Coordinates of C-alpha atoms in Angstrom, one line a residue:
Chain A
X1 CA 13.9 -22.1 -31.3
X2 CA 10.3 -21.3 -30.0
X3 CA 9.5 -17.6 -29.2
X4 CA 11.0 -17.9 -25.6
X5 CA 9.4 -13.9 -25.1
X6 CA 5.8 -15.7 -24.9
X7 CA 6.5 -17.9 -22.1
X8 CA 6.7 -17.0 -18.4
X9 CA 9.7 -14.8 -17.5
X10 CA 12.5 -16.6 -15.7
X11 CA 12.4 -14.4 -12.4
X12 CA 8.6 -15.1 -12.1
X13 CA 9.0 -18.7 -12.5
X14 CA 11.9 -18.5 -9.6
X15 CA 9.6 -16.2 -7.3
X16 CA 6.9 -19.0 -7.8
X17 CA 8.9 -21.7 -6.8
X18 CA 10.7 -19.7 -4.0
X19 CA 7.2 -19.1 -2.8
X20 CA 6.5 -22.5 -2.7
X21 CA 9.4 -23.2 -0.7
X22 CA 8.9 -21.3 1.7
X23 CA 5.1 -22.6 2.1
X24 CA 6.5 -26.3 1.8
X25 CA 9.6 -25.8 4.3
X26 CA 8.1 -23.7 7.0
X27 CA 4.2 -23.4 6.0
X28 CA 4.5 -19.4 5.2
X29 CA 2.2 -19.0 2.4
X30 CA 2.8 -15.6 0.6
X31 CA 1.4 -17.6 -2.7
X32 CA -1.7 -15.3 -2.8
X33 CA 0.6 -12.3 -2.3
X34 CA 0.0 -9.0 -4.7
X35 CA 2.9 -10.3 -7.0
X36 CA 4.2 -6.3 -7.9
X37 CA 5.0 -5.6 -4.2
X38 CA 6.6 -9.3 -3.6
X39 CA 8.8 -8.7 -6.6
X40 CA 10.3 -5.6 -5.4
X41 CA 10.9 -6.9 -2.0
X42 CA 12.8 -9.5 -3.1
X43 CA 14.8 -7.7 -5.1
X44 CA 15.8 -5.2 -2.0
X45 CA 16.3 -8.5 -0.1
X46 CA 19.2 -9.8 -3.0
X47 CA 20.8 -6.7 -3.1
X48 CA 21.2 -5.9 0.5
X49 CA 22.2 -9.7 0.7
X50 CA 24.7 -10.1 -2.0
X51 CA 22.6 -13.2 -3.2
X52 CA 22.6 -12.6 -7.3
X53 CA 19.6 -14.6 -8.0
X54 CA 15.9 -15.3 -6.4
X55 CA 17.0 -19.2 -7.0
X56 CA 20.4 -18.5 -5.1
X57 CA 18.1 -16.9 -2.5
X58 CA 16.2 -19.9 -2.7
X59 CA 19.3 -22.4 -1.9
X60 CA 20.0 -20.5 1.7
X61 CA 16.3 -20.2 2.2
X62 CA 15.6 -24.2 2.3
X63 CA 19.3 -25.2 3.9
X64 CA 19.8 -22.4 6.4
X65 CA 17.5 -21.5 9.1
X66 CA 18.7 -18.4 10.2
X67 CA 17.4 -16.9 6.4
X68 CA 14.0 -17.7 7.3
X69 CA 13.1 -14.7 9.8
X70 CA 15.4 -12.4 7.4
X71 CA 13.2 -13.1 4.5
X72 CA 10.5 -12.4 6.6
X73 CA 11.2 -9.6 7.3
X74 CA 12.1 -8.4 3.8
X75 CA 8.3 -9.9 3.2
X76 CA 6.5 -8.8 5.6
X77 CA 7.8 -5.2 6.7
X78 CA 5.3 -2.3 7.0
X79 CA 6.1 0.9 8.3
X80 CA 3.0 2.8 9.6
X81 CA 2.0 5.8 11.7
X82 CA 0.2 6.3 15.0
X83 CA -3.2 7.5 14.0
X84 CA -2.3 7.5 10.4
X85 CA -4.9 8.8 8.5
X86 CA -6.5 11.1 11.4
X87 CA -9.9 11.4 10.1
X88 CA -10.3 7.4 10.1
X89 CA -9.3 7.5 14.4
X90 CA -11.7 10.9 14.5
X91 CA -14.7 8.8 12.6
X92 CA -14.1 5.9 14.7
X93 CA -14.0 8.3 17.5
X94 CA -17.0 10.3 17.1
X95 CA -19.2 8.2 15.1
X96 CA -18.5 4.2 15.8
X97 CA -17.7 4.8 19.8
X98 CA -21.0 5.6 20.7
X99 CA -22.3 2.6 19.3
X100 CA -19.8 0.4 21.2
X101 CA -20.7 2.4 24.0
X102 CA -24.0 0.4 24.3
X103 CA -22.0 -2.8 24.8
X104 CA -21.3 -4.3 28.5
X105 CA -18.2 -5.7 27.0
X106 CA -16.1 -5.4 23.6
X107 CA -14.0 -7.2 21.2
X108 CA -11.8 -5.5 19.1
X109 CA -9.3 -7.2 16.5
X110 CA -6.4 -5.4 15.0
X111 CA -5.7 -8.2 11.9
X112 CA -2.0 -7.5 10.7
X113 CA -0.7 -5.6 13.6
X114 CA 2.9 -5.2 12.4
X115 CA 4.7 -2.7 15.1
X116 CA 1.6 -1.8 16.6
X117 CA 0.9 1.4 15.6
X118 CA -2.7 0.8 14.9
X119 CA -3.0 -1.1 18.0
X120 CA -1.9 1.9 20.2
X121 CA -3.9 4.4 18.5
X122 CA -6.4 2.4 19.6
X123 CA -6.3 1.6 22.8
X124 CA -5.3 5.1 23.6
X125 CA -8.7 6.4 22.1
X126 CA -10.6 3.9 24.2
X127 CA -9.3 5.3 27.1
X128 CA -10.0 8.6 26.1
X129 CA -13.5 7.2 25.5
X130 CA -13.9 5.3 28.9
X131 CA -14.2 2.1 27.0
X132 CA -10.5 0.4 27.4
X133 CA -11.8 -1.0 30.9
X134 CA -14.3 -3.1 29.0
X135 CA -12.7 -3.5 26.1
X136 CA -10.1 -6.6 24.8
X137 CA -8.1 -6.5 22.2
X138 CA -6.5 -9.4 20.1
X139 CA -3.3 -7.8 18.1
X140 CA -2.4 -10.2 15.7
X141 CA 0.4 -11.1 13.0
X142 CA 2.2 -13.4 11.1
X143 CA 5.6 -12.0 11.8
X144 CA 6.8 -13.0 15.5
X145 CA 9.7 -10.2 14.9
X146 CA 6.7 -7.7 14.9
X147 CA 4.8 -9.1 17.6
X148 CA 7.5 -8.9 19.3
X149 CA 8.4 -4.7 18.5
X150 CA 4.4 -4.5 18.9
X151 CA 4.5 -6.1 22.4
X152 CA 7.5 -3.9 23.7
X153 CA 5.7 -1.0 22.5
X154 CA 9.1 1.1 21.8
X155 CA 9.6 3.5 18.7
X156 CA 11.8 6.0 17.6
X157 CA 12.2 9.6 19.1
X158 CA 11.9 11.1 16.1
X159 CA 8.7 9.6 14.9
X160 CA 6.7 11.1 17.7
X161 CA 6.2 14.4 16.1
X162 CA 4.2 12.9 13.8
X163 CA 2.6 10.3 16.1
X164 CA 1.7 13.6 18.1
X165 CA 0.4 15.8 15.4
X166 CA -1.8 12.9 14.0
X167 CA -3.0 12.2 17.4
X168 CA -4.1 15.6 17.5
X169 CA -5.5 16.0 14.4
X170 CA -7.8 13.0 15.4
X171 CA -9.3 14.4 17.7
X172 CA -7.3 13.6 20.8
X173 CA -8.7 14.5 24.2
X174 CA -4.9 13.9 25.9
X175 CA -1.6 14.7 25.1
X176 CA 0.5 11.6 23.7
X177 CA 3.5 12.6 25.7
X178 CA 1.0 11.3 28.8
X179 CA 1.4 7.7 27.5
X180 CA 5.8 7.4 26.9
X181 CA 8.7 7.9 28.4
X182 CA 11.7 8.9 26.4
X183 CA 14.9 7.7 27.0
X184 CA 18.2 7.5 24.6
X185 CA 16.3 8.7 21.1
X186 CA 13.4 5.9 21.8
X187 CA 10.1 6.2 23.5
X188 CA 8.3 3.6 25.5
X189 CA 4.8 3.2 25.8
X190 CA 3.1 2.7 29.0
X191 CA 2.6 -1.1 30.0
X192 CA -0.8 0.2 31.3
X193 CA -1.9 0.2 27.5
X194 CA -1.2 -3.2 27.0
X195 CA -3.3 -5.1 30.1
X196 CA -6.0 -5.3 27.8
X197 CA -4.4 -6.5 25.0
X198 CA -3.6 -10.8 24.0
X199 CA -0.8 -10.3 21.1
X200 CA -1.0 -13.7 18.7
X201 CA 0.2 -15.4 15.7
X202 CA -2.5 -15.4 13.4
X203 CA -2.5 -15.3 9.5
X204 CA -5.2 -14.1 7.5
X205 CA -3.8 -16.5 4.8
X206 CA -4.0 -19.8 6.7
X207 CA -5.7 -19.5 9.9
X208 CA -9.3 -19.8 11.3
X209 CA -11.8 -17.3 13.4
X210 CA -11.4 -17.2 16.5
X211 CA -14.1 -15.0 18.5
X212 CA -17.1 -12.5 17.7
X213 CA -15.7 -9.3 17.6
X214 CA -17.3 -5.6 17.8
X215 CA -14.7 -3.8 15.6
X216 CA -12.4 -5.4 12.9
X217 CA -9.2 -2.6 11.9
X218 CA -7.0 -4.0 9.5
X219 CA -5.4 -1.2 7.6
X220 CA -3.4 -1.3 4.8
X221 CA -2.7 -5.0 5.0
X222 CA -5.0 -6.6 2.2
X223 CA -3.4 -4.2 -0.6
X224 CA -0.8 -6.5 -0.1
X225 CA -3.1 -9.8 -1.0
X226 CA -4.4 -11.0 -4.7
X227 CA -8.0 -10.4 -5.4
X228 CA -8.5 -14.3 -3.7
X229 CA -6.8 -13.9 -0.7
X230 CA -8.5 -10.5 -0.6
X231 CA -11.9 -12.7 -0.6
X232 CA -10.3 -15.1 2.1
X233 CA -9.8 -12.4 4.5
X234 CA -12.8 -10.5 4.1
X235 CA -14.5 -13.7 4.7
X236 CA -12.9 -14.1 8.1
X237 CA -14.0 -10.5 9.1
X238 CA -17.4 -11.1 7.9
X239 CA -17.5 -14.3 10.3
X240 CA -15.9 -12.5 13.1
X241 CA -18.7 -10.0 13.2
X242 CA -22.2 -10.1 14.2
X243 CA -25.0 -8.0 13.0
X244 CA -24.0 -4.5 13.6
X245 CA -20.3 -5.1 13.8
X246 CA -17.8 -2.2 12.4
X247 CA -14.5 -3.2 9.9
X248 CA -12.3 -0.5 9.0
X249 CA -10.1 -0.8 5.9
X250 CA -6.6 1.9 4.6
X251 CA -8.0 5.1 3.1
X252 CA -7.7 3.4 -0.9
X253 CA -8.8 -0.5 0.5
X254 CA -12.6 -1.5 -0.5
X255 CA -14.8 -4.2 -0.1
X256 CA -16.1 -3.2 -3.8
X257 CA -14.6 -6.1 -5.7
X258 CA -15.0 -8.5 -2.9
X259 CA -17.6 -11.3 -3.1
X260 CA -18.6 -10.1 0.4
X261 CA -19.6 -7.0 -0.7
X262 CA -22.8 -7.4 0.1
X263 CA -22.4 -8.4 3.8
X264 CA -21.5 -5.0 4.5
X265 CA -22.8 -1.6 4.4
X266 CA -21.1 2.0 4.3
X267 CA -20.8 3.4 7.3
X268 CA -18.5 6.1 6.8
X269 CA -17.9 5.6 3.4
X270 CA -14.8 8.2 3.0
X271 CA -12.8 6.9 6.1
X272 CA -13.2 3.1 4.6
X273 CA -15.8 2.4 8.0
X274 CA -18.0 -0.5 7.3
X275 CA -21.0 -2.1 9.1
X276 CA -21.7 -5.8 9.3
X277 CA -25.3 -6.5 7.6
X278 CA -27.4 -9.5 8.2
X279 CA -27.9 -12.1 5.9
Chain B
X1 CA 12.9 1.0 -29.6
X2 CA 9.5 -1.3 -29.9
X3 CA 7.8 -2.1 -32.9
X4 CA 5.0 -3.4 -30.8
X5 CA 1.7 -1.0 -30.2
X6 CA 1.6 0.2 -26.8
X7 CA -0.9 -1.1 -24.1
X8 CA -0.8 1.7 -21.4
X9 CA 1.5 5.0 -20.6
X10 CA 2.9 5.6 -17.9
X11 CA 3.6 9.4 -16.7
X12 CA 5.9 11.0 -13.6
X13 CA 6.2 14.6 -12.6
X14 CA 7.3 16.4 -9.8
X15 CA 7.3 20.4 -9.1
X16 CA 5.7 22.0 -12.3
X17 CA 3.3 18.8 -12.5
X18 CA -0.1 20.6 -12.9
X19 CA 1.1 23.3 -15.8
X20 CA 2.2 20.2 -17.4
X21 CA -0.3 17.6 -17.1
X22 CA -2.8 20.5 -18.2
X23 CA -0.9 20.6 -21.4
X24 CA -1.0 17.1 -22.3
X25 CA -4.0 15.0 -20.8
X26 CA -6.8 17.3 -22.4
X27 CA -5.3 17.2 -25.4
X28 CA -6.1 13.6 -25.2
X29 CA -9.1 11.9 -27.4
X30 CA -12.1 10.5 -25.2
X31 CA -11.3 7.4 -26.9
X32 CA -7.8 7.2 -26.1
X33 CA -7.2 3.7 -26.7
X34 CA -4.6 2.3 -23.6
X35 CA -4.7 3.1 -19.7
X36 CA -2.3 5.8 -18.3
X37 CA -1.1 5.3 -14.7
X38 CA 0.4 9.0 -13.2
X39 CA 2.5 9.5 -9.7
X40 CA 2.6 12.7 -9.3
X41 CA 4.3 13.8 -6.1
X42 CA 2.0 15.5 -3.8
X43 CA 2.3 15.8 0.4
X44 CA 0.7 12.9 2.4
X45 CA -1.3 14.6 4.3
X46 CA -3.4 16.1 1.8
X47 CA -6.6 14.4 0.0
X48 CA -5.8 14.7 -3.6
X49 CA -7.6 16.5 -5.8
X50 CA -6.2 16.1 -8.9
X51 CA -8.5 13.4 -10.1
X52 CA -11.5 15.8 -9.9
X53 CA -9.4 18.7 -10.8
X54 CA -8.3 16.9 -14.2
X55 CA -11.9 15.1 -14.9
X56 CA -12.9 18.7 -15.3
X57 CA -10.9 19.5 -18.0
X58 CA -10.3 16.4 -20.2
X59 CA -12.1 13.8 -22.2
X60 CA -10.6 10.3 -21.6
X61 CA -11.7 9.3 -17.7
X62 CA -9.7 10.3 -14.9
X63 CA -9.7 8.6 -11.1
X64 CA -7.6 8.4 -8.0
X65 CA -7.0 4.4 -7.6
X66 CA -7.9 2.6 -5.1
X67 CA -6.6 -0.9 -4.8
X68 CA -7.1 -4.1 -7.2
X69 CA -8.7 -1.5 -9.6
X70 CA -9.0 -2.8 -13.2
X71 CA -7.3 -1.3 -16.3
X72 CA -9.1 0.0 -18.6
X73 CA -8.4 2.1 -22.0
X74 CA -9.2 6.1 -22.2
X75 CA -8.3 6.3 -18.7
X76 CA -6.3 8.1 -16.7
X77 CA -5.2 7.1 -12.8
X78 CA -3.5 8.5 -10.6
X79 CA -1.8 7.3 -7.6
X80 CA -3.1 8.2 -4.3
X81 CA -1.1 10.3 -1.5
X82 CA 1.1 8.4 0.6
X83 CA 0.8 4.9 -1.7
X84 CA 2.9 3.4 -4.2
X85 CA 1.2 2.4 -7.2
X86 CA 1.9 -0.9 -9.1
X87 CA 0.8 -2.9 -11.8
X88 CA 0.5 -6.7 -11.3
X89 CA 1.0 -8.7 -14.2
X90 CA -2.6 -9.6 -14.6
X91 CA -3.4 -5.3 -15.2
X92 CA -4.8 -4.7 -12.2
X93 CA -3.4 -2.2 -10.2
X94 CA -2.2 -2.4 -6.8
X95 CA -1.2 -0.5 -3.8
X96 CA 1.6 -0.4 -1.1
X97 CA 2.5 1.4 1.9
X98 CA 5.9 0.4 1.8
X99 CA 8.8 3.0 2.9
X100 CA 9.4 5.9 0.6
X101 CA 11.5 5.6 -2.5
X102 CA 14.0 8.8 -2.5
X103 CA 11.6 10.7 -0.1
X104 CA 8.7 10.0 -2.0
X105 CA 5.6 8.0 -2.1
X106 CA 4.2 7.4 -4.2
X107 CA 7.0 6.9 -6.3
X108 CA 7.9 7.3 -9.6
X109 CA 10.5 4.7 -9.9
X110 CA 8.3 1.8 -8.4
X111 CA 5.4 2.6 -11.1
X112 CA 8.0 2.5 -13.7
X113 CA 9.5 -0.6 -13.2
X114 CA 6.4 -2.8 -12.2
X115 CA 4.9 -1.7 -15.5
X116 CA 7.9 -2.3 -17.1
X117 CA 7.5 -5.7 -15.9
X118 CA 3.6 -6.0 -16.4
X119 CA 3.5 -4.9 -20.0
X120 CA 7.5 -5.1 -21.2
X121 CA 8.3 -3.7 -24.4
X122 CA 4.5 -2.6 -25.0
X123 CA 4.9 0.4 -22.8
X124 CA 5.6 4.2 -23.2
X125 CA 7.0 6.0 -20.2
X126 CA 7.4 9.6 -20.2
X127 CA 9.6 11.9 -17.4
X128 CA 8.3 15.6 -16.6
X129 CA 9.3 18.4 -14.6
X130 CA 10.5 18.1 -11.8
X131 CA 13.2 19.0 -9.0
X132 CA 14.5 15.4 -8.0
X133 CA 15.8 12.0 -9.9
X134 CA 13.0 10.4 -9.1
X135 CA 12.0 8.8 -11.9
X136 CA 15.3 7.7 -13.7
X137 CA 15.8 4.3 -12.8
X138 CA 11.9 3.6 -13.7
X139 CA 12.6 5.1 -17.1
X140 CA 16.0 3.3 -17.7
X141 CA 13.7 -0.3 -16.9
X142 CA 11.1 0.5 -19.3
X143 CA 13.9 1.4 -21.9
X144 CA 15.6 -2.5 -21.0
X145 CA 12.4 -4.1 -21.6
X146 CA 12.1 -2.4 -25.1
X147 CA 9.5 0.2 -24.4
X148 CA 8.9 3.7 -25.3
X149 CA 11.0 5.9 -23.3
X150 CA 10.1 9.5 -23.8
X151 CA 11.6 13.0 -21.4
X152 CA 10.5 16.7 -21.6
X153 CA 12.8 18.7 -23.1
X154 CA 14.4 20.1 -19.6
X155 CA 14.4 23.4 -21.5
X156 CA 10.7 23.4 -21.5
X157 CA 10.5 22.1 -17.8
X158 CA 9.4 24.3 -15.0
X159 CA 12.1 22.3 -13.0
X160 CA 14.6 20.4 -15.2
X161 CA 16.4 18.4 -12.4
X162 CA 14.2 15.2 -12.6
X163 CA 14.0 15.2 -17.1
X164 CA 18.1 16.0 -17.0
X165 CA 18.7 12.9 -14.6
X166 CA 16.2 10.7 -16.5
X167 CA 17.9 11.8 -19.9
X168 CA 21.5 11.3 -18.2
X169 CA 20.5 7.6 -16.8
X170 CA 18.5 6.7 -20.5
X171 CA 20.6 8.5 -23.0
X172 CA 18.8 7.0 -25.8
X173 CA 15.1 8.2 -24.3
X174 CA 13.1 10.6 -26.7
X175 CA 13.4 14.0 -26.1
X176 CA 10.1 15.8 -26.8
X177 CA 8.9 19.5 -26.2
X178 CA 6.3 19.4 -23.5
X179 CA 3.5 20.9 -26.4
X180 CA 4.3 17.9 -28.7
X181 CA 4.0 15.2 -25.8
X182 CA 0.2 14.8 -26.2
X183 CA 0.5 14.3 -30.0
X184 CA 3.3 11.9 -30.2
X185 CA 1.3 9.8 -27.6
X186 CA -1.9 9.7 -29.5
X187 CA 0.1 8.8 -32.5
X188 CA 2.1 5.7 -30.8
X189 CA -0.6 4.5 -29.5
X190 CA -2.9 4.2 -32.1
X191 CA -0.2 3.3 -35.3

């Protein structure tokens, strides 16, 4: 027998093909996917599905439908904060703003909106700033589950003390509380916050540009790609913004082993903040 | 137990951390021949300064990671606040934000078992202090896959909660004296 340790382990060479699956069936790709992450997600997904193997998983994947949005949401799920990591809202807010400020009108793009956390925290601090008026916003997402949570705006009770702290730790010139109602242990956002906003199916992975934007905040979503797929979205940002645009990456993301490195500059290089150079 | 040389270490600890870590990673030799990946469990909310804090006192290199950072020998990273670390198969190291792992992130248990997975029996993974079981199931992986699975002696723990439930869940893990941690690893690495 050949030395079966030297060739590729049998629950990578089910992931890869379960991958591919998924991209040939229904035209998800995950292929380019941080493989560490997608491994342990599909190993919470078989054991709170009772399916014993990623090749069993496969089976109900490609002849049943209803597994598709399930595994979806195994593969796509991301838990985030309002305002999470303050000091990236208060460097937006006191540093980036008044450079939007000289704009008639402004684009903003939250890539990988998930619940809409980000998107909130946003918006709120636009309106703070006097700038929602003027401002759209395009929240985008593979997942129509999330756009979905994102677009009803509703979260748990008990997150808001959090959600509040954080808001005040950026810098907030409101109270949060001015922006929910809470009912039955969940809170509701204010419709208000969401006439400026066009939620959308878009993936990084597979999809094109699709406007110039002034401000590109996509946190905490390309630690979940491969090195190439890191490139491929990076690229898309760089395209989306003109000379002078601002891209905000998560506290530990950064543009320094990125072949586009050198269409940006720091802005504010501890909060992640990067300006668009020209070429 | 492995026959193979290690490629990288792997490290958890919990309340007691920093008295430990300060007896083992200066100990180390600047040219400290495989990476080591630490979670140590600190509060979200805080910028870590462990990184600096250790750089200061040791020879091999220390850093907090940030994402799609390469391995590299005579290193040492450490996991930043309110991330999982992993290591992907091609030893790079990556990042999630994904929910907590027995209240903690980063945690212990999803270092464990990615490395476990990324470098199989070549591995050593060592439980310290600590008040939780955070840990355990990482340990018991890198055991499964062949590698070196190595706990401080609770008696010698600041809090012996996290070595006792890694010992209980890997009963044939080494147990070592905290002071004799730093020598066995710069012997099984370099035999």
């Amino acid at each position: 027998m050949s030395d079966l340790s030297a060739l590729e382990k049998v629950e990578d060479i089910e992931i890869r093909l379960l991958l591919e699956a998924l991209y040939s069936r229904y035209h998800y790709d995950f292929r380019g996917y941080a493989m560490a992450s997608v491994k342990r997600r599909l190993r919470q997904a078989l054991e709170q599905l009772h399916i014993s193997t990623i090749s069993g998983l496969q089976e109900r994947l490609l002849h049943d439908r209803d597994m598709l949005p399930q595994l979806l949401g195994y593969l796509t799920v991301q838990v985030s904060e309002m305002f999470r990591d303050p000091d990236y809202f208060r460097a937006i807010r006191e540093q980036v703003i008044p450079h939007l400020r000289t704009y008639p009108s402004l684009k903003v793009w939250v890539a990988g909106c998930s619940h809409g956390e980000e998107l909130y925290s946003l918006v709120i601090l636009f309106r703070e700033e006097g700038l929602e008026d003027r401002t759209l916003f395009y929240a985008t997402d593979i997942s129509q589950e999330a756009l979905q949570i994102a677009e009803a705006g509703v979260y748990p009770l008990d997150r808001m003390q959090l959600f509040t702290e954080n808001h005040r730790k950026s810098g907030g010139k409101s109270s949060l509380s001015d922006y929910y109602q809470a009912a039955y242990g969940r809170v509701s956002f204010d419709r208000t916050l969401r006439r400026n906003v066009v939620f959308s199916d878009h993936s990084l992975v597979t999809d094109a540009v699709f406007g110039e934007m002034n401000l590109v905040s996509c946190r905490n979503v390309l630690i979940y790609f491969d090195r190439t797929l890191q490139d491929r979205a990076l690229g898309l940002f760089k395209d989306s913004l003109p000379r002078k645009g601002f891209l905000g990456l998560g506290a530990k993301e950064s543009i320094r082993f990125s072949d586009h490195a050198g269409a940006f500059r720091d802005f504010v290089r501890e909060e992640k903040i990067y300006q668009r150079i020209g070429e | 137990m492995s026959d193979l040389r290690p490629q990288a270490v792997v490290i958890g600890a919990s309340a007691g951390a920093l008295e430990a870590l300060t007896i083992i990673l200066p100990a180390l030799l600047a040219d400290f021949p495989v990476p080591i990946m630490l979670v140590v469990h600190i509060p979200g909310d805080k910028r870590s300064v462990l990184a600096e804090l250790f750089q200061a006192k040791c020879r091999i290199r220390v850093m907090e990671v940030e994402d799609k950072e390469p391995l590299v020998g005579g290193t040492a990273y450490f996991a930043p606040p309110n991330y999982h670390l992993l290591v992907e198969g091609n030893r790079t190291l990556s990042l999630s934000s994904d929910e907590p792992v027995m209240f903690s992130r980063p945690s212990i248990d999803v270092l464990f078992e990615s490395a476990a997975d990324a470098f199989g029996a070549a591995l050593v993974g060592i439980v310290l202090t600590g008040a939780n079981h955070d840990g355990a199931r990482g340990l018991r992986a890198i055991s499964d896959a062949g590698g070196h699975a190595v706990v401080q002696d609770p008696a010698t723990a600041f809090a012996a909660a996290m070595p006792e439930g890694a010992i209980a869940r890997c009963p044939d893990a080494r147990v070592l004296p905290l002071d004799a941690i730093a020598a066995y690893l710069q012997k099984v690495v370099c035999a």
